[in-house]
């Protein structure tokens, strides 16, 4: 049976990796579309941000970008240690990545508050529409990603988890992906 | 069943959980409880049947709606027969104008996303992929099951939206803003529509991930890409388009939903948005058609593949130009990503863009011409067996040819400007996409019925079903093009309020009669389907005398498909080989010296 299902073996990607790869291609199209919409709408405006609107704050968003990069780094090491059989370090790094993820969400919420306090309202035209939407849609994906993150965190504490399990790696891929999306979004929204 | 080797090896620590868990390591015993066997089943064959029933149910609803649309056009102001008084008591059984808009919107949505997609992708893909590649299931059975149940949730939402206050969505299946904004389409109907399609898209993406991975990984040992039946080439390309372009639609729908529910202004033009800054309604059209054009290939590619196989199967000849067909289909899939502008010629695109889109669209006719000629080449001097699946395949060749030719008039911007939004377009896309995929879907059902139930569908009833569907369908859509050429717009409740369209009443009545015939013919199919399941003649494992892998196992296909995973030595269309004298086909899994390729 095992032989049968590995009918077309391939050294580069395992089956589950292949599935994840296709799924991430889909997600890439989703976020590209959102960012493209932003760029196209923005291309129609003569001034950006519109007159009387303050540009987005740089401190909080830069901080959250750093945090998300660190979080990705922690996940990366966690998966590395897991592969080397260092279960305990793997768990610590995983939980650190998860905690940083929570900090990221906290910072994003503060960032949104800041926008709100500046008087930005979603119904007030494209500037607010875009910023709120991109940040919140991304944030919701991050929040949903916490479910597998927590699940893996629990599994890493469980000695019966097989050392060949691919779940930590696949989950980390998705996490890296979300981090990357945020970095791009940040660059386009805040610095472009 | 008992002969299956149920031993398995090591790690099942994370088995059965998680998105990408799979049957890599062991065989489950066949489930015995009703719930695990028929409802939440992992078995691709059960999921295929679930998609089939789902699609047929919605197809019936969608077809009934088209009858109601055509009633309005043939009998303006007359109460709808039989159920009219029940549905529209306040207008004495007459279909009211606003409901007419809901009807064509729901009809289009249902036919594309809830009838054709579930049948030609959900059913055909699930049923044929593992069986044709010699696998025991999909690579990710759990994901497969989830895909079906998300489809059900999406269908339930759409059904619910029909009954909410102010009625279902009525803005056309394209859901263009500004009409689709809440200021102009009040009530929850259209928002529910958006969420429903969002879910339908998600389900299709889940399916696509599975199909792509399964075809790449689970092909039986020895099965090279050029040993793949063309059906699977079609499904593979379709899945890639699904995985890449559905997210574009879902992103667009999401933005529209946020516009409606939270007052953002992505798609509101300057003059209407509160703050006077500019959103862009045309942006939505771009997003919609970046998805929308690939979508028409999404529903037609599996049909092309299937028909390419059927023409070979039932002419008892190898498919003419197999490689050229596969390459053409691939080329079209790639081109389909860069032609969408032909839906937007009237939006004021720059002339540079319109001429580019015209040229690119016309380019598609080259690969289309290639595989179309290959089809004819396959038939040429074949020993044609007019089985029911073959009838449907040949019908599809006809409708697709007709529809494809009329596409040229729409691709060229100069003629498009006149024909846009007329019934010419409606006739054209029904011939290419609707009629062609529909005929192919029926072909697939007749073809796989014996493998599903171990019995044949009745041939005579199948022939009646075919002719009583095919002839009216061709007539209906040809005449729609005639009406469009005469200037009749699509999406109008009563064309006869315009003087210059009054003389079309007769034509529209003839179309109505043809619709009634075509609709009744489907009842013959339903009857045949249910009666043959119990009473059809027993089919045996290989009723069509074919060499592809699904016909090497018993009918109905056993729980784990293949006792022993086959090894593939031959292509899918090895017919009438002079060296094999006792039969006219060669099985893909038999080794014949001098004919088969060495299995590497
Ligand atoms: C023989 C069966 C069918 C008949 C008689 C029929 C008839 C019609 C009619 C009369 C319209 C309204 C056109 C308008 O006013 O613009 C329509 C629209 C449409 N139909 Fe069909 N149809 C059939 C099957 C299908 C199938 C199988 C599909 C699947 C692709 C389909 C897809 C559509 C779409 C997408 C629209 C456009 C809806 C819109 O304007 O928003 N139809 N059909
Ligand atoms: Cu198109």
mmCIF file of N, CA, C and O in Angstrom, chain B residues 66 68-77 95-105 170-172 179 420-424 426 480 483-484 486-502 504-505 508:
data_model
loop_
_atom_site.group_PDB
_atom_site.id
_atom_site.type_symbol
_atom_site.label_atom_id
_atom_site.label_comp_id
_atom_site.label_asym_id
_atom_site.label_seq_id
_atom_site.Cartn_x
_atom_site.Cartn_y
_atom_site.Cartn_z
ATOM 1 N N UNK B 66 -35.104 28.572 -15.959
ATOM 2 C CA UNK B 66 -34.992 29.002 -17.353
ATOM 3 C C UNK B 66 -36.336 28.861 -18.054
ATOM 4 O O UNK B 66 -36.685 29.673 -18.914
ATOM 5 N N UNK B 68 -39.155 29.391 -16.636
ATOM 6 C CA UNK B 68 -39.941 30.554 -16.219
ATOM 7 C C UNK B 68 -39.498 31.824 -16.972
ATOM 8 O O UNK B 68 -40.333 32.644 -17.377
ATOM 9 N N UNK B 69 -38.183 31.948 -17.177
ATOM 10 C CA UNK B 69 -37.699 33.104 -17.940
ATOM 11 C C UNK B 69 -38.312 33.087 -19.340
ATOM 12 O O UNK B 69 -38.848 34.074 -19.833
ATOM 13 N N UNK B 70 -38.233 31.905 -19.956
ATOM 14 C CA UNK B 70 -38.721 31.830 -21.328
ATOM 15 C C UNK B 70 -40.235 31.986 -21.400
ATOM 16 O O UNK B 70 -40.771 32.436 -22.410
ATOM 17 N N UNK B 71 -40.918 31.604 -20.348
ATOM 18 C CA UNK B 71 -42.373 31.824 -20.325
ATOM 19 C C UNK B 71 -42.666 33.311 -20.430
ATOM 20 O O UNK B 71 -43.528 33.748 -21.189
ATOM 21 N N UNK B 72 -41.922 34.109 -19.658
ATOM 22 C CA UNK B 72 -42.150 35.560 -19.706
ATOM 23 C C UNK B 72 -41.958 36.097 -21.118
ATOM 24 O O UNK B 72 -42.684 36.982 -21.557
ATOM 25 N N UNK B 73 -40.956 35.583 -21.803
ATOM 26 C CA UNK B 73 -40.647 36.128 -23.119
ATOM 27 C C UNK B 73 -41.607 35.624 -24.188
ATOM 28 O O UNK B 73 -41.824 36.273 -25.202
ATOM 29 N N UNK B 74 -42.188 34.445 -23.950
ATOM 30 C CA UNK B 74 -43.096 33.880 -24.947
ATOM 31 C C UNK B 74 -44.536 34.299 -24.671
ATOM 32 O O UNK B 74 -45.320 34.494 -25.592
ATOM 33 N N UNK B 75 -44.899 34.411 -23.418
ATOM 34 C CA UNK B 75 -46.280 34.689 -23.028
ATOM 35 C C UNK B 75 -46.321 35.891 -22.097
ATOM 36 O O UNK B 75 -46.694 35.759 -20.932
ATOM 37 N N UNK B 76 -45.907 37.054 -22.566
ATOM 38 C CA UNK B 76 -45.807 38.189 -21.647
ATOM 39 C C UNK B 76 -47.151 38.492 -20.990
ATOM 40 O O UNK B 76 -48.182 38.495 -21.657
ATOM 41 N N UNK B 77 -47.115 38.649 -19.672
ATOM 42 C CA UNK B 77 -48.335 39.021 -18.954
ATOM 43 C C UNK B 77 -49.275 37.878 -18.662
ATOM 44 O O UNK B 77 -50.327 38.081 -18.059
ATOM 45 N N UNK B 95 -45.533 36.165 -13.465
ATOM 46 C CA UNK B 95 -44.198 36.388 -12.899
ATOM 47 C C UNK B 95 -43.913 37.892 -12.896
ATOM 48 O O UNK B 95 -43.925 38.515 -13.955
ATOM 49 N N UNK B 96 -43.698 38.486 -11.717
ATOM 50 C CA UNK B 96 -43.491 39.938 -11.682
ATOM 51 C C UNK B 96 -42.102 40.333 -12.196
ATOM 52 O O UNK B 96 -41.183 39.515 -12.160
ATOM 53 N N UNK B 97 -41.963 41.579 -12.682
ATOM 54 C CA UNK B 97 -40.693 42.000 -13.290
ATOM 55 C C UNK B 97 -39.488 41.864 -12.365
ATOM 56 O O UNK B 97 -38.418 41.431 -12.805
ATOM 57 N N UNK B 98 -39.635 42.240 -11.094
ATOM 58 C CA UNK B 98 -38.451 42.154 -10.231
ATOM 59 C C UNK B 98 -38.061 40.700 -10.001
ATOM 60 O O UNK B 98 -36.883 40.370 -9.875
ATOM 61 N N UNK B 99 -39.073 39.829 -9.982
ATOM 62 C CA UNK B 99 -38.732 38.425 -9.817
ATOM 63 C C UNK B 99 -38.069 37.874 -11.073
ATOM 64 O O UNK B 99 -37.237 36.969 -11.011
ATOM 65 N N UNK B 100 -38.423 38.452 -12.209
ATOM 66 C CA UNK B 100 -37.750 38.048 -13.448
ATOM 67 C C UNK B 100 -36.246 38.272 -13.326
ATOM 68 O O UNK B 100 -35.441 37.414 -13.690
ATOM 69 N N UNK B 101 -35.876 39.432 -12.769
ATOM 70 C CA UNK B 101 -34.447 39.707 -12.591
ATOM 71 C C UNK B 101 -33.808 38.689 -11.662
ATOM 72 O O UNK B 101 -32.691 38.218 -11.908
ATOM 73 N N UNK B 102 -34.518 38.359 -10.594
ATOM 74 C CA UNK B 102 -34.002 37.339 -9.682
ATOM 75 C C UNK B 102 -33.860 36.009 -10.408
ATOM 76 O O UNK B 102 -32.904 35.266 -10.196
ATOM 77 N N UNK B 103 -34.820 35.731 -11.303
ATOM 78 C CA UNK B 103 -34.784 34.445 -12.004
ATOM 79 C C UNK B 103 -33.529 34.292 -12.856
ATOM 80 O O UNK B 103 -32.839 33.279 -12.779
ATOM 81 N N UNK B 104 -33.222 35.320 -13.690
ATOM 82 C CA UNK B 104 -32.041 35.088 -14.539
ATOM 83 C C UNK B 104 -30.760 35.112 -13.723
ATOM 84 O O UNK B 104 -29.790 34.427 -14.051
ATOM 85 N N UNK B 105 -30.772 35.880 -12.622
ATOM 86 C CA UNK B 105 -29.584 35.881 -11.768
ATOM 87 C C UNK B 105 -29.361 34.512 -11.136
ATOM 88 O O UNK B 105 -28.263 33.935 -11.198
ATOM 89 N N UNK B 170 -30.763 39.944 -7.486
ATOM 90 C CA UNK B 170 -31.397 40.160 -8.787
ATOM 91 C C UNK B 170 -30.547 41.058 -9.672
ATOM 92 O O UNK B 170 -31.064 41.807 -10.482
ATOM 93 N N UNK B 171 -29.233 40.970 -9.520
ATOM 94 C CA UNK B 171 -28.372 41.903 -10.254
ATOM 95 C C UNK B 171 -27.597 41.218 -11.366
ATOM 96 O O UNK B 171 -26.692 41.809 -11.939
ATOM 97 N N UNK B 172 -27.960 39.992 -11.707
ATOM 98 C CA UNK B 172 -27.212 39.258 -12.724
ATOM 99 C C UNK B 172 -26.103 38.457 -12.075
ATOM 100 O O UNK B 172 -25.604 38.834 -11.012
ATOM 101 N N UNK B 179 -24.929 48.702 -9.362
ATOM 102 C CA UNK B 179 -26.227 48.089 -9.078
ATOM 103 C C UNK B 179 -26.155 47.164 -7.873
ATOM 104 O O UNK B 179 -27.097 47.061 -7.092
ATOM 105 N N UNK B 420 -22.685 43.326 -28.016
ATOM 106 C CA UNK B 420 -22.573 43.267 -26.558
ATOM 107 C C UNK B 420 -23.932 43.400 -25.900
ATOM 108 O O UNK B 420 -24.749 44.226 -26.293
ATOM 109 N N UNK B 421 -24.145 42.554 -24.876
ATOM 110 C CA UNK B 421 -25.388 42.625 -24.105
ATOM 111 C C UNK B 421 -26.658 42.306 -24.891
ATOM 112 O O UNK B 421 -27.745 42.641 -24.461
ATOM 113 N N UNK B 422 -26.492 41.660 -26.036
ATOM 114 C CA UNK B 422 -27.686 41.210 -26.741
ATOM 115 C C UNK B 422 -27.828 39.711 -26.553
ATOM 116 O O UNK B 422 -26.956 39.053 -25.993
ATOM 117 N N UNK B 423 -28.934 39.188 -27.052
ATOM 118 C CA UNK B 423 -29.145 37.752 -26.989
ATOM 119 C C UNK B 423 -28.147 36.975 -27.842
ATOM 120 O O UNK B 423 -28.024 35.768 -27.715
ATOM 121 N N UNK B 424 -27.419 37.684 -28.705
ATOM 122 C CA UNK B 424 -26.365 36.993 -29.454
ATOM 123 C C UNK B 424 -25.337 36.417 -28.474
ATOM 124 O O UNK B 424 -24.896 35.271 -28.607
ATOM 125 N N UNK B 426 -25.908 35.715 -25.351
ATOM 126 C CA UNK B 426 -26.552 34.646 -24.580
ATOM 127 C C UNK B 426 -26.529 33.344 -25.372
ATOM 128 O O UNK B 426 -26.191 32.281 -24.844
ATOM 129 N N UNK B 480 -31.652 32.158 -30.270
ATOM 130 C CA UNK B 480 -31.295 33.268 -29.387
ATOM 131 C C UNK B 480 -30.313 34.186 -30.103
ATOM 132 O O UNK B 480 -30.384 35.403 -29.995
ATOM 133 N N UNK B 483 -32.207 36.275 -32.500
ATOM 134 C CA UNK B 483 -32.917 37.363 -31.815
ATOM 135 C C UNK B 483 -31.942 38.472 -31.434
ATOM 136 O O UNK B 483 -32.251 39.664 -31.562
ATOM 137 N N UNK B 484 -30.772 38.067 -30.982
ATOM 138 C CA UNK B 484 -29.780 39.072 -30.593
ATOM 139 C C UNK B 484 -29.306 39.872 -31.785
ATOM 140 O O UNK B 484 -29.135 41.089 -31.711
ATOM 141 N N UNK B 486 -31.024 40.547 -34.241
ATOM 142 C CA UNK B 486 -32.109 41.475 -34.563
ATOM 143 C C UNK B 486 -32.214 42.595 -33.538
ATOM 144 O O UNK B 486 -33.104 43.443 -33.628
ATOM 145 N N UNK B 487 -31.345 42.578 -32.543
ATOM 146 C CA UNK B 487 -31.309 43.707 -31.623
ATOM 147 C C UNK B 487 -31.922 43.469 -30.260
ATOM 148 O O UNK B 487 -32.039 44.391 -29.462
ATOM 149 N N UNK B 488 -32.330 42.245 -29.974
ATOM 150 C CA UNK B 488 -32.983 42.001 -28.680
ATOM 151 C C UNK B 488 -31.945 41.966 -27.560
ATOM 152 O O UNK B 488 -31.005 41.188 -27.592
ATOM 153 N N UNK B 489 -32.141 42.792 -26.575
ATOM 154 C CA UNK B 489 -31.224 42.835 -25.443
ATOM 155 C C UNK B 489 -31.449 41.663 -24.523
ATOM 156 O O UNK B 489 -32.545 41.104 -24.471
ATOM 157 N N UNK B 490 -30.398 41.316 -23.765
ATOM 158 C CA UNK B 490 -30.590 40.308 -22.734
ATOM 159 C C UNK B 490 -31.122 40.989 -21.478
ATOM 160 O O UNK B 490 -31.130 42.215 -21.390
ATOM 161 N N UNK B 491 -31.586 40.193 -20.544
ATOM 162 C CA UNK B 491 -32.035 40.694 -19.243
ATOM 163 C C UNK B 491 -33.147 41.733 -19.347
ATOM 164 O O UNK B 491 -33.147 42.716 -18.617
ATOM 165 N N UNK B 492 -34.087 41.537 -20.292
ATOM 166 C CA UNK B 492 -35.248 42.419 -20.243
ATOM 167 C C UNK B 492 -36.516 41.601 -20.064
ATOM 168 O O UNK B 492 -36.682 40.537 -20.653
ATOM 169 N N UNK B 493 -37.398 42.157 -19.266
ATOM 170 C CA UNK B 493 -38.616 41.453 -18.859
ATOM 171 C C UNK B 493 -39.603 41.376 -20.006
ATOM 172 O O UNK B 493 -40.167 40.323 -20.285
ATOM 173 N N UNK B 494 -39.811 42.509 -20.661
ATOM 174 C CA UNK B 494 -40.794 42.506 -21.735
ATOM 175 C C UNK B 494 -40.241 43.245 -22.957
ATOM 176 O O UNK B 494 -40.388 44.452 -23.083
ATOM 177 N N UNK B 495 -39.619 42.500 -23.862
ATOM 178 C CA UNK B 495 -38.996 43.146 -25.030
ATOM 179 C C UNK B 495 -40.010 43.876 -25.901
ATOM 180 O O UNK B 495 -39.645 44.791 -26.637
ATOM 181 N N UNK B 496 -41.289 43.449 -25.794
ATOM 182 C CA UNK B 496 -42.280 43.941 -26.762
ATOM 183 C C UNK B 496 -42.751 45.341 -26.434
ATOM 184 O O UNK B 496 -43.603 45.899 -27.110
ATOM 185 N N UNK B 497 -42.201 45.910 -25.375
ATOM 186 C CA UNK B 497 -42.491 47.320 -25.139
ATOM 187 C C UNK B 497 -41.719 48.181 -26.131
ATOM 188 O O UNK B 497 -42.009 49.361 -26.277
ATOM 189 N N UNK B 498 -40.744 47.592 -26.787
ATOM 190 C CA UNK B 498 -40.024 48.321 -27.828
ATOM 191 C C UNK B 498 -40.631 47.951 -29.180
ATOM 192 O O UNK B 498 -40.726 46.763 -29.500
ATOM 193 N N UNK B 499 -40.983 48.957 -29.923
ATOM 194 C CA UNK B 499 -41.616 48.676 -31.219
ATOM 195 C C UNK B 499 -40.757 47.777 -32.092
ATOM 196 O O UNK B 499 -41.247 46.866 -32.735
ATOM 197 N N UNK B 500 -39.469 48.080 -32.090
ATOM 198 C CA UNK B 500 -38.624 47.384 -33.069
ATOM 199 C C UNK B 500 -38.390 45.920 -32.693
ATOM 200 O O UNK B 500 -37.775 45.181 -33.441
ATOM 201 N N UNK B 501 -38.871 45.509 -31.515
ATOM 202 C CA UNK B 501 -38.700 44.104 -31.140
ATOM 203 C C UNK B 501 -40.001 43.316 -31.198
ATOM 204 O O UNK B 501 -40.021 42.114 -30.982
ATOM 205 N N UNK B 502 -41.100 44.023 -31.518
ATOM 206 C CA UNK B 502 -42.386 43.331 -31.425
ATOM 207 C C UNK B 502 -42.489 42.141 -32.365
ATOM 208 O O UNK B 502 -43.102 41.138 -32.036
ATOM 209 N N UNK B 504 -40.492 39.998 -32.870
ATOM 210 C CA UNK B 504 -39.754 38.822 -32.390
ATOM 211 C C UNK B 504 -40.598 37.917 -31.501
ATOM 212 O O UNK B 504 -40.134 36.869 -31.058
ATOM 213 N N UNK B 505 -41.847 38.326 -31.242
ATOM 214 C CA UNK B 505 -42.681 37.521 -30.344
ATOM 215 C C UNK B 505 -42.797 36.081 -30.829
ATOM 216 O O UNK B 505 -42.602 35.127 -30.081
ATOM 217 N N UNK B 508 -39.684 34.093 -30.238
ATOM 218 C CA UNK B 508 -39.524 33.749 -28.831
ATOM 219 C C UNK B 508 -40.511 32.675 -28.394
ATOM 220 O O UNK B 508 -40.229 31.895 -27.491
#
